[in-house]
mmCIF file of N, CA, C and O in Angstrom:
data_model
loop_
_atom_site.group_PDB
_atom_site.id
_atom_site.type_symbol
_atom_site.label_atom_id
_atom_site.label_comp_id
_atom_site.label_asym_id
_atom_site.label_seq_id
_atom_site.Cartn_x
_atom_site.Cartn_y
_atom_site.Cartn_z
ATOM 1 N N MET A 275 0.771 -1.173 -0.008
ATOM 2 C CA MET A 275 0.028 -0.005 0.057
ATOM 3 C C MET A 275 0.922 1.363 0.172
ATOM 4 O O MET A 275 0.534 2.033 -0.709
ATOM 5 N N ILE A 276 2.059 1.183 0.686
ATOM 6 C CA ILE A 276 2.842 2.374 0.982
ATOM 7 C C ILE A 276 3.412 2.772 -0.605
ATOM 8 O O ILE A 276 3.536 3.691 -0.835
ATOM 9 N N GLY A 277 3.776 1.469 -1.072
ATOM 10 C CA GLY A 277 4.457 1.747 -2.400
ATOM 11 C C GLY A 277 3.192 2.346 -3.472
ATOM 12 O O GLY A 277 3.794 3.086 -4.298
ATOM 13 N N HIS A 278 2.201 2.116 -3.407
ATOM 14 C CA HIS A 278 1.186 2.610 -4.306
ATOM 15 C C HIS A 278 0.959 4.066 -4.130
ATOM 16 O O HIS A 278 1.047 4.808 -4.986
ATOM 17 N N VAL A 279 1.081 4.331 -2.668
ATOM 18 C CA VAL A 279 0.887 5.745 -2.479
ATOM 19 C C VAL A 279 2.087 6.461 -3.020
ATOM 20 O O VAL A 279 1.849 7.706 -3.531
ATOM 21 N N GLU A 280 3.175 5.753 -2.685
ATOM 22 C CA GLU A 280 4.388 6.698 -3.327
ATOM 23 C C GLU A 280 4.504 6.732 -4.737
ATOM 24 O O GLU A 280 4.849 7.823 -5.178
ATOM 25 N N THR A 281 3.861 6.029 -5.343
ATOM 26 C CA THR A 281 3.999 5.864 -6.817
ATOM 27 C C THR A 281 3.087 6.930 -7.358
ATOM 28 O O THR A 281 3.489 7.664 -8.312
ATOM 29 N N GLN A 282 1.861 7.112 -6.673
ATOM 30 C CA GLN A 282 0.883 8.136 -7.033
ATOM 31 C C GLN A 282 1.466 9.696 -6.966
ATOM 32 O O GLN A 282 1.527 10.436 -7.665
ATOM 33 N N LEU A 283 2.387 9.721 -5.560
ATOM 34 C CA LEU A 283 3.047 10.879 -5.514
ATOM 35 C C LEU A 283 4.036 11.100 -6.457
ATOM 36 O O LEU A 283 4.152 12.689 -6.767
ATOM 37 N N GLN A 284 4.899 10.031 -6.703
ATOM 38 C CA GLN A 284 5.744 10.353 -7.749
ATOM 39 C C GLN A 284 5.367 10.899 -9.210
ATOM 40 O O GLN A 284 5.792 11.714 -9.705
ATOM 41 N N LYS A 285 4.022 10.213 -9.417
ATOM 42 C CA LYS A 285 3.529 10.720 -10.683
ATOM 43 C C LYS A 285 3.222 12.149 -10.853
ATOM 44 O O LYS A 285 2.932 12.957 -11.871
ATOM 45 N N MET A 286 2.773 12.659 -9.648
ATOM 46 C CA MET A 286 2.327 14.019 -9.667
ATOM 47 C C MET A 286 3.817 15.079 -9.985
ATOM 48 O O MET A 286 3.571 16.018 -10.632
ATOM 49 N N GLY A 287 4.991 14.369 -10.004
ATOM 50 C CA GLY A 287 5.836 15.250 -10.474
ATOM 51 C C GLY A 287 6.648 16.585 -9.647
ATOM 52 O O GLY A 287 6.993 17.521 -10.230
ATOM 53 N N LYS A 288 6.233 16.529 -8.360
ATOM 54 C CA LYS A 288 6.078 17.541 -7.669
ATOM 55 C C LYS A 288 7.441 17.360 -6.288
ATOM 56 O O LYS A 288 7.274 16.214 -6.133
ATOM 57 N N ALA A 289 8.273 18.360 -6.149
ATOM 58 C CA ALA A 289 9.176 17.948 -4.893
ATOM 59 C C ALA A 289 8.558 18.151 -3.659
ATOM 60 O O ALA A 289 8.902 17.231 -2.773
ATOM 61 N N GLU A 290 7.115 18.852 -3.722
ATOM 62 C CA GLU A 290 6.435 18.747 -2.308
ATOM 63 C C GLU A 290 5.175 18.856 -2.338
ATOM 64 O O GLU A 290 4.638 19.046 -3.442
ATOM 65 N N VAL A 291 4.499 17.977 -1.639
ATOM 66 C CA VAL A 291 2.965 18.103 -1.575
ATOM 67 C C VAL A 291 2.432 18.205 -0.208
ATOM 68 O O VAL A 291 3.298 17.755 0.713
ATOM 69 N N SER A 292 1.374 18.660 -0.135
ATOM 70 C CA SER A 292 0.618 18.724 1.061
ATOM 71 C C SER A 292 0.284 17.793 1.879
ATOM 72 O O SER A 292 0.135 16.367 1.271
ATOM 73 N N SER A 293 0.247 17.650 3.029
ATOM 74 C CA SER A 293 -0.119 16.618 3.768
ATOM 75 C C SER A 293 -1.632 16.140 3.587
ATOM 76 O O SER A 293 -1.879 14.818 3.725
ATOM 77 N N ARG A 294 -2.128 16.956 3.023
ATOM 78 C CA ARG A 294 -3.752 16.669 2.762
ATOM 79 C C ARG A 294 -3.884 15.813 1.462
ATOM 80 O O ARG A 294 -4.676 14.780 1.300
ATOM 81 N N VAL A 295 -3.011 16.042 0.378
ATOM 82 C CA VAL A 295 -2.816 15.355 -0.682
ATOM 83 C C VAL A 295 -2.327 13.904 -0.298
ATOM 84 O O VAL A 295 -3.110 13.057 -0.944
ATOM 85 N N VAL A 296 -1.407 13.614 0.748
ATOM 86 C CA VAL A 296 -0.974 12.405 1.228
ATOM 87 C C VAL A 296 -2.244 11.705 1.622
ATOM 88 O O VAL A 296 -2.242 10.477 1.719
ATOM 89 N N GLY A 297 -2.826 12.230 2.588
ATOM 90 C CA GLY A 297 -3.874 11.800 3.319
ATOM 91 C C GLY A 297 -5.031 11.315 2.466
ATOM 92 O O GLY A 297 -5.450 10.212 2.683
ATOM 93 N N ASP A 298 -5.288 12.131 1.437
ATOM 94 C CA ASP A 298 -6.313 11.958 0.394
ATOM 95 C C ASP A 298 -6.073 10.478 -0.352
ATOM 96 O O ASP A 298 -6.812 9.524 -0.398
ATOM 97 N N LEU A 299 -4.475 10.317 -0.496
ATOM 98 C CA LEU A 299 -4.380 9.195 -1.221
ATOM 99 C C LEU A 299 -4.314 7.926 -0.246
ATOM 100 O O LEU A 299 -4.820 6.781 -0.929
ATOM 101 N N VAL A 300 -3.990 8.094 0.741
ATOM 102 C CA VAL A 300 -4.256 7.180 1.725
ATOM 103 C C VAL A 300 -5.639 6.545 1.832
ATOM 104 O O VAL A 300 -5.851 5.605 1.585
ATOM 105 N N MET A 301 -6.306 7.698 2.001
ATOM 106 C CA MET A 301 -7.829 7.232 1.997
ATOM 107 C C MET A 301 -8.381 6.420 0.889
ATOM 108 O O MET A 301 -9.058 5.538 1.166
ATOM 109 N N THR A 302 -7.835 6.836 -0.257
ATOM 110 C CA THR A 302 -8.418 6.341 -1.373
ATOM 111 C C THR A 302 -7.677 4.875 -1.468
ATOM 112 O O THR A 302 -8.581 3.885 -1.753
ATOM 113 N N THR A 303 -6.791 4.506 -1.065
ATOM 114 C CA THR A 303 -6.009 3.307 -1.017
ATOM 115 C C THR A 303 -6.847 2.223 -0.064
ATOM 116 O O THR A 303 -6.718 1.208 -0.443
ATOM 117 N N LEU A 304 -6.762 2.779 1.072
ATOM 118 C CA LEU A 304 -7.136 2.022 2.194
ATOM 119 C C LEU A 304 -8.782 1.728 2.105
ATOM 120 O O LEU A 304 -9.366 0.487 2.255
ATOM 121 N N LYS A 305 -9.681 2.528 1.267
ATOM 122 C CA LYS A 305 -11.042 2.170 0.854
ATOM 123 C C LYS A 305 -10.913 1.089 0.004
ATOM 124 O O LYS A 305 -11.956 0.123 -0.083
ATOM 125 N N GLU A 306 -9.887 0.859 -0.822
ATOM 126 C CA GLU A 306 -9.786 -0.312 -1.858
ATOM 127 C C GLU A 306 -9.332 -1.505 -1.351
ATOM 128 O O GLU A 306 -9.545 -2.746 -1.420
ATOM 129 N N VAL A 307 -8.500 -1.611 -0.282
ATOM 130 C CA VAL A 307 -7.575 -2.671 0.151
ATOM 131 C C VAL A 307 -8.242 -3.036 1.610
ATOM 132 O O VAL A 307 -8.466 -4.189 1.695
ATOM 133 N N ASP A 308 -8.665 -2.112 2.596
ATOM 134 C CA ASP A 308 -8.970 -2.802 3.805
ATOM 135 C C ASP A 308 -9.939 -1.602 4.561
ATOM 136 O O ASP A 308 -9.563 -0.684 4.978
ATOM 137 N N GLN A 309 -11.355 -2.108 4.274
ATOM 138 C CA GLN A 309 -12.301 -0.946 4.533
ATOM 139 C C GLN A 309 -12.624 -0.905 6.140
ATOM 140 O O GLN A 309 -12.970 0.413 6.501
ATOM 141 N N ILE A 310 -12.245 -1.695 7.010
ATOM 142 C CA ILE A 310 -12.008 -1.301 8.322
ATOM 143 C C ILE A 310 -10.723 -0.419 8.752
ATOM 144 O O ILE A 310 -11.066 0.235 9.398
ATOM 145 N N ALA A 311 -9.726 -0.676 8.206
ATOM 146 C CA ALA A 311 -8.838 0.209 8.473
ATOM 147 C C ALA A 311 -9.084 1.795 7.654
ATOM 148 O O ALA A 311 -8.873 2.467 8.567
ATOM 149 N N TYR A 312 -9.723 1.615 6.770
ATOM 150 C CA TYR A 312 -10.236 2.935 6.149
ATOM 151 C C TYR A 312 -11.135 3.680 7.223
ATOM 152 O O TYR A 312 -11.186 4.908 7.563
ATOM 153 N N ILE A 313 -12.346 2.864 7.782
ATOM 154 C CA ILE A 313 -12.849 3.610 8.566
ATOM 155 C C ILE A 313 -12.372 4.117 9.989
ATOM 156 O O ILE A 313 -12.488 5.081 10.290
ATOM 157 N N ARG A 314 -11.133 3.372 10.414
ATOM 158 C CA ARG A 314 -10.522 3.676 11.649
ATOM 159 C C ARG A 314 -9.763 5.066 11.305
ATOM 160 O O ARG A 314 -9.572 6.048 12.179
ATOM 161 N N TYR A 315 -9.023 5.043 10.085
ATOM 162 C CA TYR A 315 -8.390 6.182 9.459
ATOM 163 C C TYR A 315 -9.453 7.279 9.400
ATOM 164 O O TYR A 315 -9.133 8.645 9.675
ATOM 165 N N ALA A 316 -10.637 7.169 8.660
ATOM 166 C CA ALA A 316 -11.602 8.280 8.440
ATOM 167 C C ALA A 316 -12.029 9.005 9.713
ATOM 168 O O ALA A 316 -12.224 10.272 9.847
ATOM 169 N N ILE A 317 -12.184 8.065 10.658
ATOM 170 C CA ILE A 317 -12.726 8.835 12.226
ATOM 171 C C ILE A 317 -11.616 9.721 12.599
ATOM 172 O O ILE A 317 -12.367 10.882 12.609
ATOM 173 N N VAL A 318 -10.414 9.752 12.305
ATOM 174 C CA VAL A 318 -9.575 10.777 12.713
ATOM 175 C C VAL A 318 -9.345 11.544 11.728
ATOM 176 O O VAL A 318 -9.759 13.019 11.878
ATOM 177 N N TYR A 319 -8.900 11.272 10.573
ATOM 178 C CA TYR A 319 -8.696 12.484 9.243
ATOM 179 C C TYR A 319 -9.980 12.949 9.014
ATOM 180 O O TYR A 319 -9.673 14.341 8.397
ATOM 181 N N LEU A 320 -10.822 12.541 8.583
ATOM 182 C CA LEU A 320 -12.395 13.309 8.333
ATOM 183 C C LEU A 320 -12.869 14.013 10.075
ATOM 184 O O LEU A 320 -13.831 14.497 9.447
ATOM 185 N N GLY A 321 -12.324 13.585 11.079
ATOM 186 C CA GLY A 321 -12.900 14.298 12.113
ATOM 187 C C GLY A 321 -14.476 13.787 12.377
ATOM 188 O O GLY A 321 -15.208 14.481 12.757
ATOM 189 N N LEU A 322 -14.682 12.586 12.300
ATOM 190 C CA LEU A 322 -15.882 11.843 12.340
ATOM 191 C C LEU A 322 -16.152 11.734 13.850
ATOM 192 O O LEU A 322 -15.468 10.826 14.355
ATOM 193 N N ASP A 323 -16.736 12.582 14.226
ATOM 194 C CA ASP A 323 -16.876 12.774 16.020
ATOM 195 C C ASP A 323 -18.128 12.290 16.675
ATOM 196 O O ASP A 323 -18.496 12.657 17.824
ATOM 197 N N ASP A 324 -19.099 11.383 16.174
ATOM 198 C CA ASP A 324 -20.374 10.969 16.592
ATOM 199 C C ASP A 324 -20.659 9.810 15.469
ATOM 200 O O ASP A 324 -20.197 9.607 14.555
ATOM 201 N N LEU A 325 -21.472 8.873 16.341
ATOM 202 C CA LEU A 325 -21.869 7.437 15.731
ATOM 203 C C LEU A 325 -22.470 7.620 14.545
ATOM 204 O O LEU A 325 -22.348 6.951 13.482
ATOM 205 N N GLN A 326 -23.497 8.778 14.384
ATOM 206 C CA GLN A 326 -24.149 9.095 13.031
ATOM 207 C C GLN A 326 -23.164 9.270 11.910
ATOM 208 O O GLN A 326 -23.489 8.790 10.669
ATOM 209 N N SER A 327 -22.000 10.243 12.088
ATOM 210 C CA SER A 327 -21.217 10.346 11.045
ATOM 211 C C SER A 327 -20.396 9.251 10.435
ATOM 212 O O SER A 327 -20.101 8.712 9.279
ATOM 213 N N ILE A 328 -20.023 8.401 11.786
ATOM 214 C CA ILE A 328 -19.457 7.145 11.300
ATOM 215 C C ILE A 328 -20.326 5.990 10.536
ATOM 216 O O ILE A 328 -19.935 5.776 9.402
ATOM 217 N N ARG A 329 -21.450 6.524 10.832
ATOM 218 C CA ARG A 329 -22.367 5.392 10.388
ATOM 219 C C ARG A 329 -22.931 5.799 8.935
ATOM 220 O O ARG A 329 -22.880 4.810 7.778
ATOM 221 N N THR A 330 -22.718 7.018 8.579
ATOM 222 C CA THR A 330 -22.990 7.815 7.400
ATOM 223 C C THR A 330 -21.668 7.296 6.417
ATOM 224 O O THR A 330 -22.104 6.630 5.350
ATOM 225 N N GLU A 331 -20.555 7.155 6.853
ATOM 226 C CA GLU A 331 -19.442 6.772 6.376
ATOM 227 C C GLU A 331 -19.526 5.187 5.926
ATOM 228 O O GLU A 331 -19.198 4.804 4.672
ATOM 229 N N ILE A 332 -19.920 4.576 6.977
ATOM 230 C CA ILE A 332 -19.842 2.788 6.485
ATOM 231 C C ILE A 332 -21.039 2.744 5.372
ATOM 232 O O ILE A 332 -21.024 1.964 4.673
ATOM 233 N N ASP A 333 -22.237 3.354 5.604
ATOM 234 C CA ASP A 333 -23.157 2.989 4.849
ATOM 235 C C ASP A 333 -22.800 3.393 3.193
ATOM 236 O O ASP A 333 -22.966 2.802 2.392
ATOM 237 N N GLN A 334 -21.989 4.640 3.200
ATOM 238 C CA GLN A 334 -21.368 4.704 2.075
ATOM 239 C C GLN A 334 -20.484 3.793 1.333
ATOM 240 O O GLN A 334 -20.526 3.502 0.235
ATOM 241 N N LEU A 335 -19.633 3.235 2.126
ATOM 242 C CA LEU A 335 -18.799 2.045 1.832
ATOM 243 C C LEU A 335 -19.733 0.855 1.362
ATOM 244 O O LEU A 335 -19.273 0.237 0.352
ATOM 245 N N LEU A 336 -20.800 0.622 1.968
ATOM 246 C CA LEU A 336 -21.567 -0.530 1.618
ATOM 247 C C LEU A 336 -22.313 -0.259 0.528
ATOM 248 O O LEU A 336 -22.726 -1.189 -0.079
ATOM 249 N N GLU A 337 -22.458 0.949 -0.116
ATOM 250 C CA GLU A 337 -22.980 1.278 -1.180
ATOM 251 C C GLU A 337 -22.425 1.027 -2.354
ATOM 252 O O GLU A 337 -22.905 0.656 -3.547
ATOM 253 N N ASP A 338 -21.082 1.242 -2.152
ATOM 254 C CA ASP A 338 -20.230 1.144 -3.555
ATOM 255 C C ASP A 338 -19.830 -0.103 -3.789
ATOM 256 O O ASP A 338 -19.869 -1.055 -3.346
#
């Protein structure tokens, strides 16, 4: 997974990228690789601070 994120960053051809870009790439990759890890990461990264927002994110995963 780390290699995939690193490859995507290298394809951007930039010397520096924001942490937001890295976080978004991690989110996208986790969603494809490990949905449980994705939810755990999303709780912190997206600031999901109540059960309803977590449930909404889970429901979106189930719809995809």
